[in-house]
C-alpha cells in the first residue's frame, strides 16, 4: 500500500469518523472537518503535475486477489490526474458551499458527509485504477453513493423516485460494463487496461471485441446521461444542490466521459466506436438543449443543460477518434476535437458548477426555483447576479469567457472531421455541423432564459415564499472562485494548455505520440475571420431572435404526446416489471409447504435423472455382489412391507409402531452388514424415538385424512415414486462404477499406529474426524436448546417473553 | 444383496416422500424419520456390503468391511434423532398454539403482518 492508495482511500477512512465528530462536536459544523480532506488531496495530487507534463506516469500496485489477476493498481497519467484534480478541487468548493447550505441543526449532516466522502473515494478510484475489475468496483460505488445522496431527503417521494431511477439506470450500465470487462479480459488475457492496450492488435478482429465495445459504451452512456438514458439526471436534481453541483454536473456524470476517453486507445479505431460515440453525443447535445428551454425549474434547466453539454464533450471524444487513423493521415490532424473535449470538460466544470451553486443560492434565499415566480432579483442579489451572468454567458459561448473558446474549438473539430471524408462521412457528415449549430442556438436561448427570468424582468416578490436577500459570504465564495476561473481561463487559456490539457489529450491519443506526432494545444482567443466565428455570430443572432419570440413558439413543446416520452416509457416498464414479478411470485410462492417440497423433490429428480442420462453415468454391473440368504429376504420384506403400510395407516399408534418396526429392522440389517456399533446405536436411538413419539402423540389429535382428495394422493404418489426410483438408480450406479479406490484402507492400516485403537468406526469418529463429531454434538446441543426454549417460553399477550 | 438393498432403499424413500407431502404434521415427521432410515441404508449399500469382517482389529484378519460409511451413518443416526426430537416438540407446540396439525391451515406467511 503506497501513499497513492492511501490518498484514494483517505475520504473513505475519514468517513468512518464523521458520525463520531458529528455527535461529539455539535458546535462546529461537521463540514469544516470534511473540508480538510479534499484540500489535502488537491495539494497531494498537484505534485504529480510536473511528472505528467513530462509524459511520465506513476504506478503503484497493491496486491489484492493476485490469483485472479485482480490487483489494486493505482495509475496516474495526464487523464487520470485531470479528473483527480477536478474531483478534489470542485470537491473542496462544494464542501465549503455545503457548510452554509445545509443547516447544522436541522440536517442529518453525518449521513450527508459520509455519503459525500464515500463518493469521493469511489470517483478517485475510477479515474486512478488500472485494473478494470477494481475500476468496476469503484464505478458501482459511485452509483450507490449517488443513490444515497439523491435520496438524502428520503421523506420526499420525488427524492426516492429519483434515487431509484438513477440507481436502476446507472447500475444497468455498470453491469453491462462488467460484461464488457469480462469479454475484453478474455480476449486480452488481462484485467489491466495498459496490458490490454499493448496487445490490442492481436484480438481487435474478434467478433466479441465489438460486443465488448458496445457494452462499455452502454456503461458510459448511462453514467454520462446520454440519450436515451438521460432521463435519470433531471430526477436526480432532488438531491441537495451541493450534490447536484458536485456529482451531477462536475464529476460523476463525467465518469462516462472518462471511460470513453480511457478506453479510446483500445476501441477507437473501430468505425462503430466513432459512429456511436459521436452521433449519440451529438444527438444528446441537441436533445438536451431543446428540452432545457421548456423547463421552468432552475435546476431542471441546468440538468438538461448538463445533459446537452455532456453530449457535446461525448461527441468531441468520438470525433477525436478520427485522429487515430494516423496511418492514413499525414500528421496529427484532427486532434483538435480531443483537445476541445478535454478543455470543455474543465470549462464545463467551472461554469456549470458556479451555475448550480447560483441556483442553490436563489433557492436558499427565495424559497423557490420556479422561474415563473422569480424575476428582478438583480438589485437584491447583485453578487449572485454577477455569478449567474458570467456563468451563463460562458455556457452560451459568448466571448471572452472560457465557454466561447471551447465552443469555437468544438465547431472547428466538427467541421474538420465532417469534411475529412474519413469513415465514409461524405453524406452523413454534413449533418454534424448542422446539429451542432442548432444545439448551440438552443444553448444560447436557455442560457439567457436563466439570467433573464431570475434576475431581470418584472419583480414579483409577492410570489416568493421568503423575502430575498444576498446570500452569506461563505456561500458566495465557492461560485466566485469558479467564475474567476471562467474569466481567467477565458483570457489566458494557455495557462492550462501544457499543464492539464496536453497530458490528458496525450493519454487519450497515445498512438499519435507513438507515431511521432504532436498534439498542438495553443488556444487562441482570436482566430481571425473564419467559418467558426461566423457560426458563433449566427448562433448568437438566431438565439436572440428565438429568445425574444419564445412566448410565441413555446407552446410547440406541448404538442409532443405524453405516451411517447421516455419517462413515460420508463415508468411503464417499471410498472410492468413489478406486475410480472408479482404475478410470478404469486404463482410460485403459494405459501403451502407442499408446493415448496414438490419443487425441491422435483428438482432433485430432474437433477439426478438428467445427470445420469447426460453423463452416461448409469451402469449396472452384477459382478462383485454379496450373497443373499433367505432370512435376509424375509427381513427385507418386513422392512418394505411396514414402510408401505405406514402410508396407509389411519391411526397414529399404528404409524408409530410401524416406524418402530422399520427402525428395528434397520438395526438388524446393521448387524448383518458387519456394523455392530451402528446396530447398538440404532437400537438405543430407536427405542428413545418411539418413546418420544408416543409421548408427543399423546397430546396430538388423531391423524385426519378426510380432506385429502384422490388427485392429491396420486400426484404425491407419482412424485415419491420418481424420487424413490432416482435413489435406487443412484445406488446401483455408484455400486457398479468406482472412479477411485475407497480411502478406507488408510484408516484400516493406521488405526492401531496413529490412534492406538481397535474399533475403526470409533476411532474415525473421535480421532480422525474428531471435529465432525464435535459439530455433531453442537447440532444436538442446538436442537436441545431449541426444544427447551419451545417448551419453556410461552407467548403471552402478543409479545414474546 | 446390494441390488435388493438398493431397491429397498428406493421404496423406503418413496414412502418417506409420500408421507412428507401429506398435510398432517404427524405424518410429515414420520416421513422424515423414514427418510433418514432410507438414507442410512443407501449410504451403507453404496459402500458395498459384507466385504469383510466387522471393522474391529483382530489378529489374523486382513479383510474388513469399509468403516467409513459406518462412521458416516453413525453420525447421521444421532443427528436424525436430534432433528426428529426437535420436529416433534415443534409440532406439539404448534398444535398447542394454533389448534391444528394441518399444514394447509397453518399457511399464513404471505399475509402475516
PDB file of N, CA and C in Angstrom, chain A residues 589-592 594 625-628 632 644 647 655 674-675 678 681-682 686 689 692 697 699 701 705 707-708 713 716 720 724 728 731 734-735 738 742 744 747 758 760-761 765 776 780 790 794, chain B residues 1-3 6 10 14-15 18-21 23 26-27 30 37 42 45-46 49-50 52 55-57 64-66 68 70 74-75 77-78 81 85 89-90 92-93 95-96 102-104 107 110:
ATOM      1  N   UNK A 589     -44.882 -18.849  -5.279  1.00  0.00           N
ATOM      2  CA  UNK A 589     -44.826 -18.864  -3.818  1.00  0.00           C
ATOM      3  C   UNK A 589     -46.239 -18.923  -3.266  1.00  0.00           C
ATOM      4  N   UNK A 590     -46.781 -20.150  -3.172  1.00  0.00           N
ATOM      5  CA  UNK A 590     -48.172 -20.286  -2.779  1.00  0.00           C
ATOM      6  C   UNK A 590     -48.352 -20.153  -1.276  1.00  0.00           C
ATOM      7  N   UNK A 591     -47.283 -20.345  -0.530  1.00  0.00           N
ATOM      8  CA  UNK A 591     -47.420 -20.326   0.917  1.00  0.00           C
ATOM      9  C   UNK A 591     -47.723 -21.706   1.474  1.00  0.00           C
ATOM     10  N   UNK A 592     -47.942 -22.686   0.585  1.00  0.00           N
ATOM     11  CA  UNK A 592     -48.163 -24.053   1.054  1.00  0.00           C
ATOM     12  C   UNK A 592     -46.838 -24.791   1.115  1.00  0.00           C
ATOM     13  N   UNK A 594     -46.367 -27.817   0.947  1.00  0.00           N
ATOM     14  CA  UNK A 594     -46.316 -28.899  -0.017  1.00  0.00           C
ATOM     15  C   UNK A 594     -45.766 -28.416  -1.367  1.00  0.00           C
ATOM     16  N   UNK A 625     -21.166 -58.997  -6.244  1.00  0.00           N
ATOM     17  CA  UNK A 625     -22.246 -58.848  -5.274  1.00  0.00           C
ATOM     18  C   UNK A 625     -22.097 -59.863  -4.146  1.00  0.00           C
ATOM     19  N   UNK A 626     -22.581 -59.473  -2.975  1.00  0.00           N
ATOM     20  CA  UNK A 626     -22.516 -60.394  -1.853  1.00  0.00           C
ATOM     21  C   UNK A 626     -23.718 -61.342  -1.894  1.00  0.00           C
ATOM     22  N   UNK A 627     -23.618 -62.395  -1.129  1.00  0.00           N
ATOM     23  CA  UNK A 627     -24.636 -63.453  -1.185  1.00  0.00           C
ATOM     24  C   UNK A 627     -25.910 -63.026  -0.475  1.00  0.00           C
ATOM     25  N   UNK A 628     -26.990 -63.705  -0.830  1.00  0.00           N
ATOM     26  CA  UNK A 628     -28.283 -63.425  -0.213  1.00  0.00           C
ATOM     27  C   UNK A 628     -28.761 -64.675   0.523  1.00  0.00           C
ATOM     28  N   UNK A 632     -32.549 -62.989   5.137  1.00  0.00           N
ATOM     29  CA  UNK A 632     -32.373 -61.593   4.728  1.00  0.00           C
ATOM     30  C   UNK A 632     -33.547 -61.145   3.856  1.00  0.00           C
ATOM     31  N   UNK A 644     -44.395 -49.470   3.621  1.00  0.00           N
ATOM     32  CA  UNK A 644     -45.558 -49.225   2.763  1.00  0.00           C
ATOM     33  C   UNK A 644     -46.829 -49.091   3.594  1.00  0.00           C
ATOM     34  N   UNK A 647     -47.879 -45.672   5.055  1.00  0.00           N
ATOM     35  CA  UNK A 647     -48.564 -44.708   4.190  1.00  0.00           C
ATOM     36  C   UNK A 647     -50.066 -44.928   4.197  1.00  0.00           C
ATOM     37  N   UNK A 655     -49.046 -46.100  13.035  1.00  0.00           N
ATOM     38  CA  UNK A 655     -47.932 -45.479  12.320  1.00  0.00           C
ATOM     39  C   UNK A 655     -46.657 -45.562  13.137  1.00  0.00           C
ATOM     40  N   UNK A 674     -22.249 -56.288   9.211  1.00  0.00           N
ATOM     41  CA  UNK A 674     -20.998 -56.222   9.987  1.00  0.00           C
ATOM     42  C   UNK A 674     -20.756 -54.822  10.554  1.00  0.00           C
ATOM     43  N   UNK A 675     -21.828 -54.247  11.095  1.00  0.00           N
ATOM     44  CA  UNK A 675     -21.663 -52.913  11.674  1.00  0.00           C
ATOM     45  C   UNK A 675     -22.208 -52.920  13.093  1.00  0.00           C
ATOM     46  N   UNK A 678     -23.199 -49.525  14.755  1.00  0.00           N
ATOM     47  CA  UNK A 678     -24.421 -48.937  14.220  1.00  0.00           C
ATOM     48  C   UNK A 678     -25.629 -49.630  14.806  1.00  0.00           C
ATOM     49  N   UNK A 681     -26.231 -48.443  18.376  1.00  0.00           N
ATOM     50  CA  UNK A 681     -26.731 -47.064  18.406  1.00  0.00           C
ATOM     51  C   UNK A 681     -28.171 -47.022  17.920  1.00  0.00           C
ATOM     52  N   UNK A 682     -28.413 -47.711  16.822  1.00  0.00           N
ATOM     53  CA  UNK A 682     -29.737 -47.680  16.228  1.00  0.00           C
ATOM     54  C   UNK A 682     -30.778 -48.212  17.208  1.00  0.00           C
ATOM     55  N   UNK A 686     -33.640 -45.816  18.469  1.00  0.00           N
ATOM     56  CA  UNK A 686     -34.986 -46.171  18.021  1.00  0.00           C
ATOM     57  C   UNK A 686     -35.917 -46.281  19.215  1.00  0.00           C
ATOM     58  N   UNK A 689     -36.652 -42.840  20.415  1.00  0.00           N
ATOM     59  CA  UNK A 689     -37.505 -42.157  19.440  1.00  0.00           C
ATOM     60  C   UNK A 689     -38.953 -42.590  19.596  1.00  0.00           C
ATOM     61  N   UNK A 692     -40.488 -41.104  22.545  1.00  0.00           N
ATOM     62  CA  UNK A 692     -40.737 -39.678  22.341  1.00  0.00           C
ATOM     63  C   UNK A 692     -41.970 -39.470  21.466  1.00  0.00           C
ATOM     64  N   UNK A 697     -47.351 -37.729  20.700  1.00  0.00           N
ATOM     65  CA  UNK A 697     -48.603 -38.047  20.004  1.00  0.00           C
ATOM     66  C   UNK A 697     -49.766 -38.145  20.962  1.00  0.00           C
ATOM     67  N   UNK A 699     -50.476 -36.025  23.011  1.00  0.00           N
ATOM     68  CA  UNK A 699     -51.070 -34.691  23.101  1.00  0.00           C
ATOM     69  C   UNK A 699     -51.640 -34.215  21.777  1.00  0.00           C
ATOM     70  N   UNK A 701     -53.782 -34.528  18.005  1.00  0.00           N
ATOM     71  CA  UNK A 701     -55.030 -35.117  17.530  1.00  0.00           C
ATOM     72  C   UNK A 701     -54.782 -36.334  16.646  1.00  0.00           C
ATOM     73  N   UNK A 705     -57.528 -37.555   7.608  1.00  0.00           N
ATOM     74  CA  UNK A 705     -57.164 -37.543   6.190  1.00  0.00           C
ATOM     75  C   UNK A 705     -58.382 -37.322   5.324  1.00  0.00           C
ATOM     76  N   UNK A 707     -59.692 -34.626   4.223  1.00  0.00           N
ATOM     77  CA  UNK A 707     -59.643 -33.595   3.188  1.00  0.00           C
ATOM     78  C   UNK A 707     -58.695 -33.953   2.034  1.00  0.00           C
ATOM     79  N   UNK A 708     -58.008 -35.083   2.143  1.00  0.00           N
ATOM     80  CA  UNK A 708     -57.085 -35.421   1.066  1.00  0.00           C
ATOM     81  C   UNK A 708     -57.832 -36.110  -0.072  1.00  0.00           C
ATOM     82  N   UNK A 713     -53.544 -37.327  -3.723  1.00  0.00           N
ATOM     83  CA  UNK A 713     -52.776 -38.527  -3.370  1.00  0.00           C
ATOM     84  C   UNK A 713     -51.996 -39.047  -4.573  1.00  0.00           C
ATOM     85  N   UNK A 716     -48.930 -36.904  -5.296  1.00  0.00           N
ATOM     86  CA  UNK A 716     -47.874 -37.192  -4.330  1.00  0.00           C
ATOM     87  C   UNK A 716     -47.218 -38.537  -4.625  1.00  0.00           C
ATOM     88  N   UNK A 720     -43.307 -39.198  -5.358  1.00  0.00           N
ATOM     89  CA  UNK A 720     -42.499 -40.017  -4.461  1.00  0.00           C
ATOM     90  C   UNK A 720     -41.941 -41.234  -5.189  1.00  0.00           C
ATOM     91  N   UNK A 724     -38.034 -42.152  -5.326  1.00  0.00           N
ATOM     92  CA  UNK A 724     -37.552 -43.485  -4.950  1.00  0.00           C
ATOM     93  C   UNK A 724     -36.755 -44.125  -6.069  1.00  0.00           C
ATOM     94  N   UNK A 728     -32.806 -45.425  -6.066  1.00  0.00           N
ATOM     95  CA  UNK A 728     -32.365 -46.775  -6.440  1.00  0.00           C
ATOM     96  C   UNK A 728     -31.334 -46.716  -7.556  1.00  0.00           C
ATOM     97  N   UNK A 731     -28.026 -45.591  -6.283  1.00  0.00           N
ATOM     98  CA  UNK A 731     -27.363 -46.651  -5.518  1.00  0.00           C
ATOM     99  C   UNK A 731     -26.741 -47.672  -6.452  1.00  0.00           C
ATOM    100  N   UNK A 734     -23.727 -46.164  -8.415  1.00  0.00           N
ATOM    101  CA  UNK A 734     -22.494 -45.964  -7.648  1.00  0.00           C
ATOM    102  C   UNK A 734     -21.884 -47.298  -7.237  1.00  0.00           C
ATOM    103  N   UNK A 735     -22.720 -48.322  -7.117  1.00  0.00           N
ATOM    104  CA  UNK A 735     -22.183 -49.652  -6.819  1.00  0.00           C
ATOM    105  C   UNK A 735     -21.364 -50.177  -7.978  1.00  0.00           C
ATOM    106  N   UNK A 738     -16.652 -47.395  -9.925  1.00  0.00           N
ATOM    107  CA  UNK A 738     -15.832 -46.712  -8.935  1.00  0.00           C
ATOM    108  C   UNK A 738     -14.789 -45.895  -9.677  1.00  0.00           C
ATOM    109  N   UNK A 742     -11.549 -46.793  -2.434  1.00  0.00           N
ATOM    110  CA  UNK A 742     -12.004 -46.199  -1.180  1.00  0.00           C
ATOM    111  C   UNK A 742     -10.795 -45.783  -0.341  1.00  0.00           C
ATOM    112  N   UNK A 744     -10.789 -46.025   2.644  1.00  0.00           N
ATOM    113  CA  UNK A 744     -10.942 -46.763   3.896  1.00  0.00           C
ATOM    114  C   UNK A 744      -9.641 -47.478   4.297  1.00  0.00           C
ATOM    115  N   UNK A 747      -7.506 -45.848   6.912  1.00  0.00           N
ATOM    116  CA  UNK A 747      -7.952 -45.966   8.300  1.00  0.00           C
ATOM    117  C   UNK A 747      -7.646 -47.360   8.834  1.00  0.00           C
ATOM    118  N   UNK A 758      -8.720 -50.085  18.397  1.00  0.00           N
ATOM    119  CA  UNK A 758      -9.030 -51.263  17.610  1.00  0.00           C
ATOM    120  C   UNK A 758     -10.316 -51.118  16.829  1.00  0.00           C
ATOM    121  N   UNK A 760     -12.424 -49.412  14.454  1.00  0.00           N
ATOM    122  CA  UNK A 760     -12.167 -48.384  13.434  1.00  0.00           C
ATOM    123  C   UNK A 760     -13.223 -47.301  13.417  1.00  0.00           C
ATOM    124  N   UNK A 761     -14.492 -47.709  13.529  1.00  0.00           N
ATOM    125  CA  UNK A 761     -15.562 -46.711  13.449  1.00  0.00           C
ATOM    126  C   UNK A 761     -15.418 -45.707  14.597  1.00  0.00           C
ATOM    127  N   UNK A 765     -14.487 -41.627  14.356  1.00  0.00           N
ATOM    128  CA  UNK A 765     -15.386 -40.606  14.897  1.00  0.00           C
ATOM    129  C   UNK A 765     -14.703 -39.708  15.916  1.00  0.00           C
ATOM    130  N   UNK A 776     -21.234 -32.386  15.358  1.00  0.00           N
ATOM    131  CA  UNK A 776     -22.438 -33.196  15.537  1.00  0.00           C
ATOM    132  C   UNK A 776     -23.015 -32.939  16.924  1.00  0.00           C
ATOM    133  N   UNK A 780     -26.679 -31.313  18.152  1.00  0.00           N
ATOM    134  CA  UNK A 780     -27.555 -31.862  19.184  1.00  0.00           C
ATOM    135  C   UNK A 780     -27.825 -30.820  20.267  1.00  0.00           C
ATOM    136  N   UNK A 790     -38.655 -23.903  23.262  1.00  0.00           N
ATOM    137  CA  UNK A 790     -40.045 -24.016  22.811  1.00  0.00           C
ATOM    138  C   UNK A 790     -40.965 -24.433  23.940  1.00  0.00           C
ATOM    139  N   UNK A 794     -43.353 -19.147  26.686  1.00  0.00           N
ATOM    140  CA  UNK A 794     -44.706 -19.095  26.135  1.00  0.00           C
ATOM    141  C   UNK A 794     -44.978 -17.696  25.617  1.00  0.00           C
TER     142      UNK A 794
ATOM    143  N   UNK B   1     -27.427 -59.093  -3.010  1.00  0.00           N
ATOM    144  CA  UNK B   1     -27.903 -58.398  -1.799  1.00  0.00           C
ATOM    145  C   UNK B   1     -27.917 -56.890  -1.992  1.00  0.00           C
ATOM    146  N   UNK B   2     -26.848 -56.365  -2.672  1.00  0.00           N
ATOM    147  CA  UNK B   2     -26.793 -54.919  -2.879  1.00  0.00           C
ATOM    148  C   UNK B   2     -27.991 -54.448  -3.696  1.00  0.00           C
ATOM    149  N   UNK B   3     -28.329 -55.230  -4.724  1.00  0.00           N
ATOM    150  CA  UNK B   3     -29.447 -54.814  -5.578  1.00  0.00           C
ATOM    151  C   UNK B   3     -30.738 -54.780  -4.775  1.00  0.00           C
ATOM    152  N   UNK B   6     -30.664 -51.808  -2.607  1.00  0.00           N
ATOM    153  CA  UNK B   6     -30.869 -50.577  -3.366  1.00  0.00           C
ATOM    154  C   UNK B   6     -32.349 -50.358  -3.623  1.00  0.00           C
ATOM    155  N   UNK B  10     -34.850 -47.482  -2.138  1.00  0.00           N
ATOM    156  CA  UNK B  10     -35.699 -46.708  -3.028  1.00  0.00           C
ATOM    157  C   UNK B  10     -37.139 -46.704  -2.548  1.00  0.00           C
ATOM    158  N   UNK B  14     -39.405 -43.653  -1.219  1.00  0.00           N
ATOM    159  CA  UNK B  14     -40.689 -43.357  -1.836  1.00  0.00           C
ATOM    160  C   UNK B  14     -41.761 -43.149  -0.765  1.00  0.00           C
ATOM    161  N   UNK B  15     -41.836 -44.074   0.184  1.00  0.00           N
ATOM    162  CA  UNK B  15     -42.830 -43.951   1.256  1.00  0.00           C
ATOM    163  C   UNK B  15     -42.590 -42.681   2.051  1.00  0.00           C
ATOM    164  N   UNK B  18     -43.698 -39.655   0.153  1.00  0.00           N
ATOM    165  CA  UNK B  18     -45.160 -39.621   0.115  1.00  0.00           C
ATOM    166  C   UNK B  18     -45.714 -39.072   1.428  1.00  0.00           C
ATOM    167  N   UNK B  19     -45.137 -39.524   2.535  1.00  0.00           N
ATOM    168  CA  UNK B  19     -45.600 -39.053   3.844  1.00  0.00           C
ATOM    169  C   UNK B  19     -45.292 -37.567   4.033  1.00  0.00           C
ATOM    170  N   UNK B  20     -44.118 -37.163   3.590  1.00  0.00           N
ATOM    171  CA  UNK B  20     -43.723 -35.763   3.782  1.00  0.00           C
ATOM    172  C   UNK B  20     -44.642 -34.829   2.998  1.00  0.00           C
ATOM    173  N   UNK B  21     -45.156 -35.306   1.867  1.00  0.00           N
ATOM    174  CA  UNK B  21     -46.002 -34.454   1.045  1.00  0.00           C
ATOM    175  C   UNK B  21     -47.419 -34.338   1.577  1.00  0.00           C
ATOM    176  N   UNK B  23     -50.609 -33.581   4.367  1.00  0.00           N
ATOM    177  CA  UNK B  23     -50.926 -32.334   5.069  1.00  0.00           C
ATOM    178  C   UNK B  23     -50.700 -32.414   6.564  1.00  0.00           C
ATOM    179  N   UNK B  26     -48.011 -34.778  11.697  1.00  0.00           N
ATOM    180  CA  UNK B  26     -47.532 -36.040  12.257  1.00  0.00           C
ATOM    181  C   UNK B  26     -46.980 -36.954  11.174  1.00  0.00           C
ATOM    182  N   UNK B  27     -47.721 -37.045  10.097  1.00  0.00           N
ATOM    183  CA  UNK B  27     -47.254 -37.904   9.003  1.00  0.00           C
ATOM    184  C   UNK B  27     -45.941 -37.367   8.434  1.00  0.00           C
ATOM    185  N   UNK B  30     -43.160 -38.508  10.717  1.00  0.00           N
ATOM    186  CA  UNK B  30     -42.874 -39.930  10.482  1.00  0.00           C
ATOM    187  C   UNK B  30     -42.110 -40.076   9.176  1.00  0.00           C
ATOM    188  N   UNK B  37     -33.871 -43.362   7.727  1.00  0.00           N
ATOM    189  CA  UNK B  37     -33.576 -44.797   7.616  1.00  0.00           C
ATOM    190  C   UNK B  37     -33.151 -45.139   6.191  1.00  0.00           C
ATOM    191  N   UNK B  42     -29.021 -46.476   2.195  1.00  0.00           N
ATOM    192  CA  UNK B  42     -28.424 -46.106   0.907  1.00  0.00           C
ATOM    193  C   UNK B  42     -26.917 -45.954   1.042  1.00  0.00           C
ATOM    194  N   UNK B  45     -25.281 -49.288   1.496  1.00  0.00           N
ATOM    195  CA  UNK B  45     -25.300 -50.091   0.278  1.00  0.00           C
ATOM    196  C   UNK B  45     -24.267 -49.596  -0.733  1.00  0.00           C
ATOM    197  N   UNK B  46     -24.156 -48.279  -0.842  1.00  0.00           N
ATOM    198  CA  UNK B  46     -23.236 -47.738  -1.850  1.00  0.00           C
ATOM    199  C   UNK B  46     -21.798 -48.111  -1.545  1.00  0.00           C
ATOM    200  N   UNK B  49     -21.562 -54.245   0.474  1.00  0.00           N
ATOM    201  CA  UNK B  49     -21.998 -54.905   1.707  1.00  0.00           C
ATOM    202  C   UNK B  49     -21.176 -56.155   1.983  1.00  0.00           C
ATOM    203  N   UNK B  50     -20.953 -56.378   3.251  1.00  0.00           N
ATOM    204  CA  UNK B  50     -20.345 -57.642   3.711  1.00  0.00           C
ATOM    205  C   UNK B  50     -19.052 -57.964   2.976  1.00  0.00           C
ATOM    206  N   UNK B  52     -16.122 -57.907   4.228  1.00  0.00           N
ATOM    207  CA  UNK B  52     -15.089 -58.440   5.102  1.00  0.00           C
ATOM    208  C   UNK B  52     -15.615 -58.535   6.517  1.00  0.00           C
ATOM    209  N   UNK B  55     -15.415 -54.038  11.297  1.00  0.00           N
ATOM    210  CA  UNK B  55     -14.209 -53.205  11.350  1.00  0.00           C
ATOM    211  C   UNK B  55     -13.658 -53.031  12.773  1.00  0.00           C
ATOM    212  N   UNK B  56     -13.337 -54.115  13.380  1.00  0.00           N
ATOM    213  CA  UNK B  56     -12.649 -54.076  14.671  1.00  0.00           C
ATOM    214  C   UNK B  56     -11.389 -54.922  14.518  1.00  0.00           C
ATOM    215  N   UNK B  57     -10.259 -54.336  14.840  1.00  0.00           N
ATOM    216  CA  UNK B  57      -8.986 -55.022  14.582  1.00  0.00           C
ATOM    217  C   UNK B  57      -8.935 -56.371  15.291  1.00  0.00           C
ATOM    218  N   UNK B  64     -11.478 -56.253   5.985  1.00  0.00           N
ATOM    219  CA  UNK B  64     -12.518 -55.673   6.838  1.00  0.00           C
ATOM    220  C   UNK B  64     -13.585 -55.011   5.983  1.00  0.00           C
ATOM    221  N   UNK B  65     -14.765 -54.878   6.538  1.00  0.00           N
ATOM    222  CA  UNK B  65     -15.793 -54.067   5.875  1.00  0.00           C
ATOM    223  C   UNK B  65     -15.357 -52.596   5.941  1.00  0.00           C
ATOM    224  N   UNK B  66     -15.751 -51.852   4.909  1.00  0.00           N
ATOM    225  CA  UNK B  66     -15.386 -50.429   4.844  1.00  0.00           C
ATOM    226  C   UNK B  66     -15.902 -49.691   6.084  1.00  0.00           C
ATOM    227  N   UNK B  68     -15.740 -46.501   6.761  1.00  0.00           N
ATOM    228  CA  UNK B  68     -16.093 -45.099   6.547  1.00  0.00           C
ATOM    229  C   UNK B  68     -17.607 -44.867   6.475  1.00  0.00           C
ATOM    230  N   UNK B  70     -19.846 -46.560   7.761  1.00  0.00           N
ATOM    231  CA  UNK B  70     -20.406 -46.792   9.097  1.00  0.00           C
ATOM    232  C   UNK B  70     -20.234 -45.575   9.992  1.00  0.00           C
ATOM    233  N   UNK B  74     -23.294 -43.515  11.524  1.00  0.00           N
ATOM    234  CA  UNK B  74     -23.412 -43.353  12.978  1.00  0.00           C
ATOM    235  C   UNK B  74     -23.684 -41.892  13.326  1.00  0.00           C
ATOM    236  N   UNK B  75     -22.941 -41.014  12.692  1.00  0.00           N
ATOM    237  CA  UNK B  75     -23.182 -39.582  12.899  1.00  0.00           C
ATOM    238  C   UNK B  75     -24.608 -39.229  12.481  1.00  0.00           C
ATOM    239  N   UNK B  77     -27.269 -41.064  12.288  1.00  0.00           N
ATOM    240  CA  UNK B  77     -28.330 -41.578  13.165  1.00  0.00           C
ATOM    241  C   UNK B  77     -28.566 -40.605  14.320  1.00  0.00           C
ATOM    242  N   UNK B  78     -27.469 -40.167  14.905  1.00  0.00           N
ATOM    243  CA  UNK B  78     -27.592 -39.289  16.061  1.00  0.00           C
ATOM    244  C   UNK B  78     -28.229 -37.956  15.659  1.00  0.00           C
ATOM    245  N   UNK B  81     -31.861 -38.237  14.984  1.00  0.00           N
ATOM    246  CA  UNK B  81     -32.616 -38.291  16.236  1.00  0.00           C
ATOM    247  C   UNK B  81     -32.855 -36.876  16.782  1.00  0.00           C
ATOM    248  N   UNK B  85     -36.519 -35.230  17.219  1.00  0.00           N
ATOM    249  CA  UNK B  85     -36.988 -34.748  18.517  1.00  0.00           C
ATOM    250  C   UNK B  85     -37.415 -33.292  18.419  1.00  0.00           C
ATOM    251  N   UNK B  89     -41.307 -31.749  19.079  1.00  0.00           N
ATOM    252  CA  UNK B  89     -41.669 -30.706  20.037  1.00  0.00           C
ATOM    253  C   UNK B  89     -42.260 -29.506  19.302  1.00  0.00           C
ATOM    254  N   UNK B  90     -41.695 -29.210  18.132  1.00  0.00           N
ATOM    255  CA  UNK B  90     -42.217 -28.098  17.334  1.00  0.00           C
ATOM    256  C   UNK B  90     -43.681 -28.345  16.985  1.00  0.00           C
ATOM    257  N   UNK B  92     -45.758 -30.285  18.518  1.00  0.00           N
ATOM    258  CA  UNK B  92     -46.553 -30.258  19.750  1.00  0.00           C
ATOM    259  C   UNK B  92     -46.880 -28.824  20.149  1.00  0.00           C
ATOM    260  N   UNK B  93     -45.844 -27.957  20.089  1.00  0.00           N
ATOM    261  CA  UNK B  93     -46.065 -26.572  20.485  1.00  0.00           C
ATOM    262  C   UNK B  93     -46.942 -25.840  19.466  1.00  0.00           C
ATOM    263  N   UNK B  95     -49.224 -27.146  17.670  1.00  0.00           N
ATOM    264  CA  UNK B  95     -50.595 -27.594  17.890  1.00  0.00           C
ATOM    265  C   UNK B  95     -51.200 -26.886  19.091  1.00  0.00           C
ATOM    266  N   UNK B  96     -50.415 -26.735  20.137  1.00  0.00           N
ATOM    267  CA  UNK B  96     -50.917 -26.043  21.328  1.00  0.00           C
ATOM    268  C   UNK B  96     -51.293 -24.596  21.014  1.00  0.00           C
ATOM    269  N   UNK B 102     -52.783 -29.335  10.769  1.00  0.00           N
ATOM    270  CA  UNK B 102     -52.883 -29.359   9.319  1.00  0.00           C
ATOM    271  C   UNK B 102     -52.043 -28.217   8.732  1.00  0.00           C
ATOM    272  N   UNK B 103     -51.100 -28.588   7.879  1.00  0.00           N
ATOM    273  CA  UNK B 103     -50.183 -27.579   7.336  1.00  0.00           C
ATOM    274  C   UNK B 103     -50.908 -26.536   6.500  1.00  0.00           C
ATOM    275  N   UNK B 104     -51.940 -26.965   5.768  1.00  0.00           N
ATOM    276  CA  UNK B 104     -52.657 -26.023   4.911  1.00  0.00           C
ATOM    277  C   UNK B 104     -53.271 -24.907   5.755  1.00  0.00           C
ATOM    278  N   UNK B 107     -50.842 -22.174   6.958  1.00  0.00           N
ATOM    279  CA  UNK B 107     -50.328 -21.231   5.961  1.00  0.00           C
ATOM    280  C   UNK B 107     -50.721 -19.810   6.345  1.00  0.00           C
ATOM    281  N   UNK B 110     -47.653 -15.200   3.882  1.00  0.00           N
ATOM    282  CA  UNK B 110     -47.728 -14.096   2.927  1.00  0.00           C
ATOM    283  C   UNK B 110     -48.561 -12.943   3.451  1.00  0.00           C
TER     284      UNK B 110
END
